[in-house]
Amino acid sequence: KGGRERMVPLSGAAKAVLSAHYAARDRNRPSRWLFPAASAAGHLTRQAFARDLKDLCMAAGVDPSAVSPHVLRHAFASHLLAHGADLRALQKLLGHADISTTQIYTHVLEERLKQTVAAHHPLAKDRSRGR
């Protein structure tokens, strides 16, 4: 997005999958792209990725309207925050120029914190049972 490149670390599992994908590519049609395509761009475009993601959702029995590249990005950010990631590190991973853009993702964490307190704190429990 925005034509900016950034480096994002990959897990060992992600590296293994990408290595297998790369090894299985058509060697008769070399490309500098990780995901080459026969399109004018020469690579998998954002639009094609979104379309392919919808197709995969339908094949898996998942509502395609509930999944998009942006939803995946949001889930990535929310999972990192929920498990203690630093907001500045997340800003860099997402490529946000302004930290206030990254702070949008904290609302999910705040809501989860409220739910955690409501579910587990003894003073937040329902007192209507005479306790």
mmCIF file with all atom_site columns, C-alpha atoms in Angstrom:
data_model
loop_
_atom_site.group_PDB
_atom_site.id
_atom_site.type_symbol
_atom_site.label_atom_id
_atom_site.label_alt_id
_atom_site.label_comp_id
_atom_site.label_asym_id
_atom_site.label_entity_id
_atom_site.label_seq_id
_atom_site.pdbx_PDB_ins_code
_atom_site.Cartn_x
_atom_site.Cartn_y
_atom_site.Cartn_z
_atom_site.occupancy
_atom_site.B_iso_or_equiv
_atom_site.pdbx_formal_charge
_atom_site.auth_seq_id
_atom_site.auth_comp_id
_atom_site.auth_asym_id
_atom_site.auth_atom_id
_atom_site.pdbx_PDB_model_num
ATOM 1   C CA . LYS A 1 1   ? 0.000   0.000   0.000   1.00 0.00 ? 1   LYS A CA 1
ATOM 2   C CA . GLY A 1 2   ? 1.331   3.416   -0.833  1.00 0.00 ? 2   GLY A CA 1
ATOM 3   C CA . GLY A 1 3   ? 4.160   1.935   -2.881  1.00 0.00 ? 3   GLY A CA 1
ATOM 4   C CA . ARG A 1 4   ? 6.378   1.583   0.194   1.00 0.00 ? 4   ARG A CA 1
ATOM 5   C CA . GLU A 1 5   ? 8.440   -1.488  0.845   1.00 0.00 ? 5   GLU A CA 1
ATOM 6   C CA . ARG A 1 6   ? 9.249   -2.809  4.295   1.00 0.00 ? 6   ARG A CA 1
ATOM 7   C CA . MET A 1 7   ? 10.857  -5.874  5.738   1.00 0.00 ? 7   MET A CA 1
ATOM 8   C CA . VAL A 1 8   ? 8.655   -8.118  7.855   1.00 0.00 ? 8   VAL A CA 1
ATOM 9   C CA . PRO A 1 9   ? 10.207  -10.998 9.799   1.00 0.00 ? 9   PRO A CA 1
ATOM 10  C CA . LEU A 1 10  ? 8.830   -14.443 9.024   1.00 0.00 ? 10  LEU A CA 1
ATOM 11  C CA . SER A 1 11  ? 8.374   -17.358 11.381  1.00 0.00 ? 11  SER A CA 1
ATOM 12  C CA . GLY A 1 12  ? 10.168  -20.612 10.696  1.00 0.00 ? 12  GLY A CA 1
ATOM 13  C CA . ALA A 1 13  ? 6.893   -22.166 9.526   1.00 0.00 ? 13  ALA A CA 1
ATOM 14  C CA . ALA A 1 14  ? 6.243   -19.297 7.096   1.00 0.00 ? 14  ALA A CA 1
ATOM 15  C CA . LYS A 1 15  ? 9.780   -19.571 5.742   1.00 0.00 ? 15  LYS A CA 1
ATOM 16  C CA . ALA A 1 16  ? 9.312   -23.304 5.165   1.00 0.00 ? 16  ALA A CA 1
ATOM 17  C CA . VAL A 1 17  ? 6.062   -22.773 3.255   1.00 0.00 ? 17  VAL A CA 1
ATOM 18  C CA . LEU A 1 18  ? 7.585   -20.004 1.123   1.00 0.00 ? 18  LEU A CA 1
ATOM 19  C CA . SER A 1 19  ? 10.652  -22.133 0.410   1.00 0.00 ? 19  SER A CA 1
ATOM 20  C CA . ALA A 1 20  ? 8.429   -25.003 -0.744  1.00 0.00 ? 20  ALA A CA 1
ATOM 21  C CA . HIS A 1 21  ? 6.408   -22.605 -2.902  1.00 0.00 ? 21  HIS A CA 1
ATOM 22  C CA . TYR A 1 22  ? 9.557   -21.176 -4.438  1.00 0.00 ? 22  TYR A CA 1
ATOM 23  C CA . ALA A 1 23  ? 10.975  -24.644 -5.142  1.00 0.00 ? 23  ALA A CA 1
ATOM 24  C CA . ALA A 1 24  ? 7.731   -25.701 -6.852  1.00 0.00 ? 24  ALA A CA 1
ATOM 25  C CA . ARG A 1 25  ? 7.574   -22.703 -9.199  1.00 0.00 ? 25  ARG A CA 1
ATOM 26  C CA . ASP A 1 26  ? 7.909   -23.154 -12.934 1.00 0.00 ? 26  ASP A CA 1
ATOM 27  C CA . ARG A 1 27  ? 11.647  -22.986 -13.630 1.00 0.00 ? 27  ARG A CA 1
ATOM 28  C CA . ASN A 1 28  ? 10.940  -22.476 -17.346 1.00 0.00 ? 28  ASN A CA 1
ATOM 29  C CA . ARG A 1 29  ? 9.441   -19.078 -16.578 1.00 0.00 ? 29  ARG A CA 1
ATOM 30  C CA . PRO A 1 30  ? 11.884  -17.283 -14.278 1.00 0.00 ? 30  PRO A CA 1
ATOM 31  C CA . SER A 1 31  ? 10.607  -14.189 -12.484 1.00 0.00 ? 31  SER A CA 1
ATOM 32  C CA . ARG A 1 32  ? 11.947  -11.730 -9.962  1.00 0.00 ? 32  ARG A CA 1
ATOM 33  C CA . TRP A 1 33  ? 8.592   -11.881 -8.179  1.00 0.00 ? 33  TRP A CA 1
ATOM 34  C CA . LEU A 1 34  ? 7.802   -14.310 -5.376  1.00 0.00 ? 34  LEU A CA 1
ATOM 35  C CA . PHE A 1 35  ? 4.268   -14.670 -6.736  1.00 0.00 ? 35  PHE A CA 1
ATOM 36  C CA . PRO A 1 36  ? 4.554   -14.196 -10.512 1.00 0.00 ? 36  PRO A CA 1
ATOM 37  C CA . ALA A 1 37  ? 1.442   -13.898 -12.667 1.00 0.00 ? 37  ALA A CA 1
ATOM 38  C CA . ALA A 1 38  ? 0.614   -13.636 -16.339 1.00 0.00 ? 38  ALA A CA 1
ATOM 39  C CA . SER A 1 39  ? -0.879  -10.183 -15.750 1.00 0.00 ? 39  SER A CA 1
ATOM 40  C CA . ALA A 1 40  ? 0.544   -6.952  -17.142 1.00 0.00 ? 40  ALA A CA 1
ATOM 41  C CA . ALA A 1 41  ? 2.073   -6.270  -13.724 1.00 0.00 ? 41  ALA A CA 1
ATOM 42  C CA . GLY A 1 42  ? 3.919   -9.581  -13.864 1.00 0.00 ? 42  GLY A CA 1
ATOM 43  C CA . HIS A 1 43  ? 3.046   -10.404 -10.262 1.00 0.00 ? 43  HIS A CA 1
ATOM 44  C CA . LEU A 1 44  ? 0.078   -11.183 -8.073  1.00 0.00 ? 44  LEU A CA 1
ATOM 45  C CA . THR A 1 45  ? -1.744  -7.883  -7.582  1.00 0.00 ? 45  THR A CA 1
ATOM 46  C CA . ARG A 1 46  ? -3.646  -6.783  -4.473  1.00 0.00 ? 46  ARG A CA 1
ATOM 47  C CA . GLN A 1 47  ? -6.896  -7.189  -6.395  1.00 0.00 ? 47  GLN A CA 1
ATOM 48  C CA . ALA A 1 48  ? -6.024  -10.707 -7.562  1.00 0.00 ? 48  ALA A CA 1
ATOM 49  C CA . PHE A 1 49  ? -4.977  -11.663 -4.029  1.00 0.00 ? 49  PHE A CA 1
ATOM 50  C CA . ALA A 1 50  ? -8.301  -10.404 -2.648  1.00 0.00 ? 50  ALA A CA 1
ATOM 51  C CA . ARG A 1 51  ? -10.196 -12.364 -5.316  1.00 0.00 ? 51  ARG A CA 1
ATOM 52  C CA . ASP A 1 52  ? -8.181  -15.534 -4.652  1.00 0.00 ? 52  ASP A CA 1
ATOM 53  C CA . LEU A 1 53  ? -8.743  -15.130 -0.908  1.00 0.00 ? 53  LEU A CA 1
ATOM 54  C CA . LYS A 1 54  ? -12.519 -14.961 -1.471  1.00 0.00 ? 54  LYS A CA 1
ATOM 55  C CA . ASP A 1 55  ? -12.333 -18.127 -3.604  1.00 0.00 ? 55  ASP A CA 1
ATOM 56  C CA . LEU A 1 56  ? -10.379 -19.927 -0.868  1.00 0.00 ? 56  LEU A CA 1
ATOM 57  C CA . CYS A 1 57  ? -12.938 -18.836 1.730   1.00 0.00 ? 57  CYS A CA 1
ATOM 58  C CA . MET A 1 58  ? -15.805 -20.218 -0.332  1.00 0.00 ? 58  MET A CA 1
ATOM 59  C CA . ALA A 1 59  ? -13.943 -23.511 -0.886  1.00 0.00 ? 59  ALA A CA 1
ATOM 60  C CA . ALA A 1 60  ? -13.347 -23.759 2.883   1.00 0.00 ? 60  ALA A CA 1
ATOM 61  C CA . GLY A 1 61  ? -16.959 -22.952 3.762   1.00 0.00 ? 61  GLY A CA 1
ATOM 62  C CA . VAL A 1 62  ? -16.034 -19.587 5.295   1.00 0.00 ? 62  VAL A CA 1
ATOM 63  C CA . ASP A 1 63  ? -18.193 -16.534 4.617   1.00 0.00 ? 63  ASP A CA 1
ATOM 64  C CA . PRO A 1 64  ? -16.114 -14.608 2.037   1.00 0.00 ? 64  PRO A CA 1
ATOM 65  C CA . SER A 1 65  ? -17.623 -11.293 3.135   1.00 0.00 ? 65  SER A CA 1
ATOM 66  C CA . ALA A 1 66  ? -16.002 -11.797 6.556   1.00 0.00 ? 66  ALA A CA 1
ATOM 67  C CA . VAL A 1 67  ? -12.442 -12.122 5.214   1.00 0.00 ? 67  VAL A CA 1
ATOM 68  C CA . SER A 1 68  ? -10.312 -9.676  3.248   1.00 0.00 ? 68  SER A CA 1
ATOM 69  C CA . PRO A 1 69  ? -6.641  -8.729  3.075   1.00 0.00 ? 69  PRO A CA 1
ATOM 70  C CA . HIS A 1 70  ? -7.429  -5.865  5.455   1.00 0.00 ? 70  HIS A CA 1
ATOM 71  C CA . VAL A 1 71  ? -9.136  -8.222  7.913   1.00 0.00 ? 71  VAL A CA 1
ATOM 72  C CA . LEU A 1 72  ? -6.012  -10.426 7.861   1.00 0.00 ? 72  LEU A CA 1
ATOM 73  C CA . ARG A 1 73  ? -3.833  -7.372  8.485   1.00 0.00 ? 73  ARG A CA 1
ATOM 74  C CA . HIS A 1 74  ? -6.083  -6.249  11.335  1.00 0.00 ? 74  HIS A CA 1
ATOM 75  C CA . ALA A 1 75  ? -6.004  -9.739  12.866  1.00 0.00 ? 75  ALA A CA 1
ATOM 76  C CA . PHE A 1 76  ? -2.195  -9.795  12.605  1.00 0.00 ? 76  PHE A CA 1
ATOM 77  C CA . ALA A 1 77  ? -1.954  -6.476  14.448  1.00 0.00 ? 77  ALA A CA 1
ATOM 78  C CA . SER A 1 78  ? -4.566  -7.395  17.049  1.00 0.00 ? 78  SER A CA 1
ATOM 79  C CA . HIS A 1 79  ? -2.911  -10.742 17.841  1.00 0.00 ? 79  HIS A CA 1
ATOM 80  C CA . LEU A 1 80  ? 0.471   -9.085  18.287  1.00 0.00 ? 80  LEU A CA 1
ATOM 81  C CA . LEU A 1 81  ? -0.947  -6.439  20.627  1.00 0.00 ? 81  LEU A CA 1
ATOM 82  C CA . ALA A 1 82  ? -2.966  -8.981  22.597  1.00 0.00 ? 82  ALA A CA 1
ATOM 83  C CA . HIS A 1 83  ? 0.203   -10.956 23.215  1.00 0.00 ? 83  HIS A CA 1
ATOM 84  C CA . GLY A 1 84  ? 2.306   -8.029  24.396  1.00 0.00 ? 84  GLY A CA 1
ATOM 85  C CA . ALA A 1 85  ? 3.834   -6.523  21.261  1.00 0.00 ? 85  ALA A CA 1
ATOM 86  C CA . ASP A 1 86  ? 5.203   -3.007  21.561  1.00 0.00 ? 86  ASP A CA 1
ATOM 87  C CA . LEU A 1 87  ? 3.092   -0.366  19.792  1.00 0.00 ? 87  LEU A CA 1
ATOM 88  C CA . ARG A 1 88  ? 6.161   1.206   18.133  1.00 0.00 ? 88  ARG A CA 1
ATOM 89  C CA . ALA A 1 89  ? 7.293   -2.179  16.799  1.00 0.00 ? 89  ALA A CA 1
ATOM 90  C CA . LEU A 1 90  ? 3.801   -2.781  15.433  1.00 0.00 ? 90  LEU A CA 1
ATOM 91  C CA . GLN A 1 91  ? 3.852   0.674   13.822  1.00 0.00 ? 91  GLN A CA 1
ATOM 92  C CA . LYS A 1 92  ? 7.028   -0.283  11.981  1.00 0.00 ? 92  LYS A CA 1
ATOM 93  C CA . LEU A 1 93  ? 5.696   -3.697  10.933  1.00 0.00 ? 93  LEU A CA 1
ATOM 94  C CA . LEU A 1 94  ? 2.512   -2.151  9.548   1.00 0.00 ? 94  LEU A CA 1
ATOM 95  C CA . GLY A 1 95  ? 4.360   0.700   7.859   1.00 0.00 ? 95  GLY A CA 1
ATOM 96  C CA . HIS A 1 96  ? 2.377   3.454   9.556   1.00 0.00 ? 96  HIS A CA 1
ATOM 97  C CA . ALA A 1 97  ? 4.015   6.869   9.345   1.00 0.00 ? 97  ALA A CA 1
ATOM 98  C CA . ASP A 1 98  ? 2.002   8.137   12.325  1.00 0.00 ? 98  ASP A CA 1
ATOM 99  C CA . ILE A 1 99  ? 1.642   6.214   15.595  1.00 0.00 ? 99  ILE A CA 1
ATOM 100 C CA . SER A 1 100 ? -1.955  7.438   15.913  1.00 0.00 ? 100 SER A CA 1
ATOM 101 C CA . THR A 1 101 ? -2.864  5.210   12.964  1.00 0.00 ? 101 THR A CA 1
ATOM 102 C CA . THR A 1 102 ? -1.423  2.207   14.801  1.00 0.00 ? 102 THR A CA 1
ATOM 103 C CA . GLN A 1 103 ? -3.282  3.160   17.988  1.00 0.00 ? 103 GLN A CA 1
ATOM 104 C CA . ILE A 1 104 ? -6.550  2.338   16.213  1.00 0.00 ? 104 ILE A CA 1
ATOM 105 C CA . TYR A 1 105 ? -5.716  -1.316  16.845  1.00 0.00 ? 105 TYR A CA 1
ATOM 106 C CA . THR A 1 106 ? -5.541  -0.780  20.603  1.00 0.00 ? 106 THR A CA 1
ATOM 107 C CA . HIS A 1 107 ? -9.348  -0.517  20.837  1.00 0.00 ? 107 HIS A CA 1
ATOM 108 C CA . VAL A 1 108 ? -9.527  -4.268  20.242  1.00 0.00 ? 108 VAL A CA 1
ATOM 109 C CA . LEU A 1 109 ? -7.089  -4.872  23.076  1.00 0.00 ? 109 LEU A CA 1
ATOM 110 C CA . GLU A 1 110 ? -8.975  -2.494  25.379  1.00 0.00 ? 110 GLU A CA 1
ATOM 111 C CA . GLU A 1 111 ? -12.256 -4.297  24.689  1.00 0.00 ? 111 GLU A CA 1
ATOM 112 C CA . ARG A 1 112 ? -10.614 -7.647  25.371  1.00 0.00 ? 112 ARG A CA 1
ATOM 113 C CA . LEU A 1 113 ? -9.212  -6.326  28.652  1.00 0.00 ? 113 LEU A CA 1
ATOM 114 C CA . LYS A 1 114 ? -12.708 -5.218  29.714  1.00 0.00 ? 114 LYS A CA 1
ATOM 115 C CA . GLN A 1 115 ? -14.089 -8.660  28.871  1.00 0.00 ? 115 GLN A CA 1
ATOM 116 C CA . THR A 1 116 ? -11.280 -10.330 30.819  1.00 0.00 ? 116 THR A CA 1
ATOM 117 C CA . VAL A 1 117 ? -11.998 -8.257  33.928  1.00 0.00 ? 117 VAL A CA 1
ATOM 118 C CA . ALA A 1 118 ? -15.741 -8.861  33.622  1.00 0.00 ? 118 ALA A CA 1
ATOM 119 C CA . ALA A 1 119 ? -15.231 -12.605 33.271  1.00 0.00 ? 119 ALA A CA 1
ATOM 120 C CA . HIS A 1 120 ? -12.539 -13.179 35.882  1.00 0.00 ? 120 HIS A CA 1
ATOM 121 C CA . HIS A 1 121 ? -12.464 -10.494 38.568  1.00 0.00 ? 121 HIS A CA 1
ATOM 122 C CA . PRO A 1 122 ? -14.438 -11.467 41.699  1.00 0.00 ? 122 PRO A CA 1
ATOM 123 C CA . LEU A 1 123 ? -15.917 -7.974  42.118  1.00 0.00 ? 123 LEU A CA 1
ATOM 124 C CA . ALA A 1 124 ? -17.181 -7.993  38.550  1.00 0.00 ? 124 ALA A CA 1
ATOM 125 C CA . LYS A 1 125 ? -19.106 -11.249 39.016  1.00 0.00 ? 125 LYS A CA 1
ATOM 126 C CA . ASP A 1 126 ? -22.893 -11.265 39.107  1.00 0.00 ? 126 ASP A CA 1
ATOM 127 C CA . ARG A 1 127 ? -23.957 -10.614 42.728  1.00 0.00 ? 127 ARG A CA 1
ATOM 128 C CA . SER A 1 128 ? -27.586 -11.588 42.129  1.00 0.00 ? 128 SER A CA 1
ATOM 129 C CA . ARG A 1 129 ? -26.855 -15.144 43.331  1.00 0.00 ? 129 ARG A CA 1
ATOM 130 C CA . GLY A 1 130 ? -26.527 -13.982 46.958  1.00 0.00 ? 130 GLY A CA 1
ATOM 131 C CA . ARG A 1 131 ? -22.743 -14.078 47.167  1.00 0.00 ? 131 ARG A CA 1
#
